GROMACS .gro file of C-alpha atoms in nm:
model
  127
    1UNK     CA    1   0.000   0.000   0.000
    2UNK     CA    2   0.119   0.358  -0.073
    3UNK     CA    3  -0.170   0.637  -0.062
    4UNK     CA    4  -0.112   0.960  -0.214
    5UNK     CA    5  -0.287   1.095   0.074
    6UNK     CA    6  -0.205   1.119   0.485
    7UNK     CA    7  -0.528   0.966   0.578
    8UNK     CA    8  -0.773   0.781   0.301
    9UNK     CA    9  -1.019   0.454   0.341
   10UNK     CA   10  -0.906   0.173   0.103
   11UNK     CA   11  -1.164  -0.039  -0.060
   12UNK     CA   12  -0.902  -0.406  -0.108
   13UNK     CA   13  -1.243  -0.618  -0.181
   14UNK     CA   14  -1.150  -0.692  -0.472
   15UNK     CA   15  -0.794  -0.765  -0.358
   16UNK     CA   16  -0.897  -0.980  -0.055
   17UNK     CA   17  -1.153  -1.158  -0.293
   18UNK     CA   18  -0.867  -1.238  -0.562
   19UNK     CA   19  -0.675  -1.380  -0.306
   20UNK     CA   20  -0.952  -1.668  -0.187
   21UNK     CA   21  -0.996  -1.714  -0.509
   22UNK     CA   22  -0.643  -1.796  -0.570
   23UNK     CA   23  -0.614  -2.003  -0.233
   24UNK     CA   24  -0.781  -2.284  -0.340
   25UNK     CA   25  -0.918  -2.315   0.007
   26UNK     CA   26  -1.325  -2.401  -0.018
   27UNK     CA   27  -1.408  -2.349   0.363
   28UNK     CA   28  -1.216  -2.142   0.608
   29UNK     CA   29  -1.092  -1.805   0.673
   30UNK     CA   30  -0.866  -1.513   0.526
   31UNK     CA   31  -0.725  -1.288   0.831
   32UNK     CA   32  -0.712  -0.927   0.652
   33UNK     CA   33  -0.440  -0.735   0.820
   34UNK     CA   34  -0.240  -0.388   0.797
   35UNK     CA   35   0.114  -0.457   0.909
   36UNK     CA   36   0.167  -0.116   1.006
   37UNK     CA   37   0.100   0.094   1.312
   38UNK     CA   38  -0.096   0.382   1.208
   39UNK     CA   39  -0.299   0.178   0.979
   40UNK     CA   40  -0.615  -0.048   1.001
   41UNK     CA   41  -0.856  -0.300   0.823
   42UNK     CA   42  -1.181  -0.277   0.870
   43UNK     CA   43  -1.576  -0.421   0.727
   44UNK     CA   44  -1.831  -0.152   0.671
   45UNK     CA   45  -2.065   0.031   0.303
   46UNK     CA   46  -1.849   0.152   0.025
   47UNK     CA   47  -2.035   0.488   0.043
   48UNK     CA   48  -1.882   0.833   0.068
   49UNK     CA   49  -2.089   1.033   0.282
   50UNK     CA   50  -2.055   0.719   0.577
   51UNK     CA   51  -1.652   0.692   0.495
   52UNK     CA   52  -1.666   1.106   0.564
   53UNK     CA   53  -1.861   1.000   0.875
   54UNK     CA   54  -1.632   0.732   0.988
   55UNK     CA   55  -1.349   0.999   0.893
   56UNK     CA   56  -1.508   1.221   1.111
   57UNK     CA   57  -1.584   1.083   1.379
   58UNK     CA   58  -1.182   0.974   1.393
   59UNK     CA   59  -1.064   1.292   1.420
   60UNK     CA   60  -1.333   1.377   1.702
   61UNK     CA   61  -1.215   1.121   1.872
   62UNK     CA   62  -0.864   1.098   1.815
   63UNK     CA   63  -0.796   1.472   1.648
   64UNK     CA   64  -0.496   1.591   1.504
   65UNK     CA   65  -0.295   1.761   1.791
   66UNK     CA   66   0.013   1.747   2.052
   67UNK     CA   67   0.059   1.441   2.196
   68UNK     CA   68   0.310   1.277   2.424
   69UNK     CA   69   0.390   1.067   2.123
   70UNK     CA   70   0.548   1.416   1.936
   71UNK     CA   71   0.836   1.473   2.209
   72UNK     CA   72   1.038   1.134   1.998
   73UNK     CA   73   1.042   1.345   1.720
   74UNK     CA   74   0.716   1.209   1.557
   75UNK     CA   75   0.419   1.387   1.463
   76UNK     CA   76   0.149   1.132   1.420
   77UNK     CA   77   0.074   1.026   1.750
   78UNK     CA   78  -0.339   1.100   1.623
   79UNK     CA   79  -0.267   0.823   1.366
   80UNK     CA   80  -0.188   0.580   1.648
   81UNK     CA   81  -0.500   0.660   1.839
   82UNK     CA   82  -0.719   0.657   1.516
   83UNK     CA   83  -0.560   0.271   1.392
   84UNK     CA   84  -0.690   0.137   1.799
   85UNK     CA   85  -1.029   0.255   1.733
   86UNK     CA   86  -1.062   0.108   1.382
   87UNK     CA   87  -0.789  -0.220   1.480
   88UNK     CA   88  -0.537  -0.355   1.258
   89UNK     CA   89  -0.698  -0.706   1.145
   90UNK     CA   90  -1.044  -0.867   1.015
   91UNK     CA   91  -1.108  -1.214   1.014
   92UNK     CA   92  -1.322  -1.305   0.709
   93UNK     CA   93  -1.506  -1.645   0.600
   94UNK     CA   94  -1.465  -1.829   0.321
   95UNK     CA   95  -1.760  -2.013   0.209
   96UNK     CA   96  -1.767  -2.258  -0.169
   97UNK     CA   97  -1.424  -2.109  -0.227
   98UNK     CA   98  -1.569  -1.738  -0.167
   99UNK     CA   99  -1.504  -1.437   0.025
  100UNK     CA  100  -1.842  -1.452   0.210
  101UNK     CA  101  -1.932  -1.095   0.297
  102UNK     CA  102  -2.318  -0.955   0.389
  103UNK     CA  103  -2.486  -0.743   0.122
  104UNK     CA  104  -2.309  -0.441   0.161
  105UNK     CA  105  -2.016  -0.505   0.322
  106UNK     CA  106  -1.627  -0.414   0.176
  107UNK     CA  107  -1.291  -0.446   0.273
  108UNK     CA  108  -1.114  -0.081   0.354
  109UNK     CA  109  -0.769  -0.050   0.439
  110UNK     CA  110  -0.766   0.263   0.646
  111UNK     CA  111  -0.413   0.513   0.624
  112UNK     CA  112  -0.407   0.755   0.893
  113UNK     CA  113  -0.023   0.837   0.838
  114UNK     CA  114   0.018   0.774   0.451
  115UNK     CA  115   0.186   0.865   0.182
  116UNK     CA  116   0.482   0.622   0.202
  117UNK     CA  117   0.523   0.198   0.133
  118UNK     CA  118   0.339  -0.021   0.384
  119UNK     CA  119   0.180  -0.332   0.300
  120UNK     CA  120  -0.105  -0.577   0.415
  121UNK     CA  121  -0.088  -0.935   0.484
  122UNK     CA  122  -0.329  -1.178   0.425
  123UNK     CA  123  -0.328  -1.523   0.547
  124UNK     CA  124  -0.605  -1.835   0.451
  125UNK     CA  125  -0.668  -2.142   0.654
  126UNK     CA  126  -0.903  -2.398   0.590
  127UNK     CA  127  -0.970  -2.695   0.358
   0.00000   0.00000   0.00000
């Protein structure tokens, strides 16, 4: 992953469901997770005006600002707070050699401290 912006929400569906497909595996699950700390994975809509509302309700929560964090030199210490509240991992089924999702629900990969190479791991078990 490498987002041209700080903070952006990810849609890896697709992604995630290439990989099952590729797995072979007909029943189990694919563990979805962003191997970075100021980074996250979760399941929600693929609609803009809720992925502003889950933006903004990030930043009330964990808003842009001087933290503790900042005195090593950094200056993403909201990013840190932001990737607990979201977490860093999903664990999906698989079901008939498919990613089996609800109706609406996507994959995001959420960036709160972008703009430089991090990646995301999945992993499949089952038969």
């Amino acid at each position: 992953m490498n987002t041209p912006n700080r903070k952006e929400l990810v849609n890896i569906t697709d992604k995630v469901t290439e990989a099952v497909a590729k797995s072979g595996i007909k029943e189990g699950f694919v563990l979805v997770s962003a191997m970075h700390i100021t980074a996250g994975i979760f399941v929600n809509d693929e609609e803009n005006g809720l992925k502003k509302d889950i933006m903004r309700l990030l930043e009330h929560l964990a808003p842009v600002g001087d933290y503790e964090h900042h005195k090593t030199g950094e200056d993403n210490g909201d990013a840190h707070l932001k990737r607990m509240l979201v977490n860093h991992q999903v664990t999906l089924p698989i079901t008939k050699g498919k990613l089996d999702l609800g109706p609406w629900e996507q994959v995001f990969y959420a960036e709160f401290d972008g703009q430089r190479k991090k990646r995301v791991i999945l992993k499949a078990l089952g038969d």
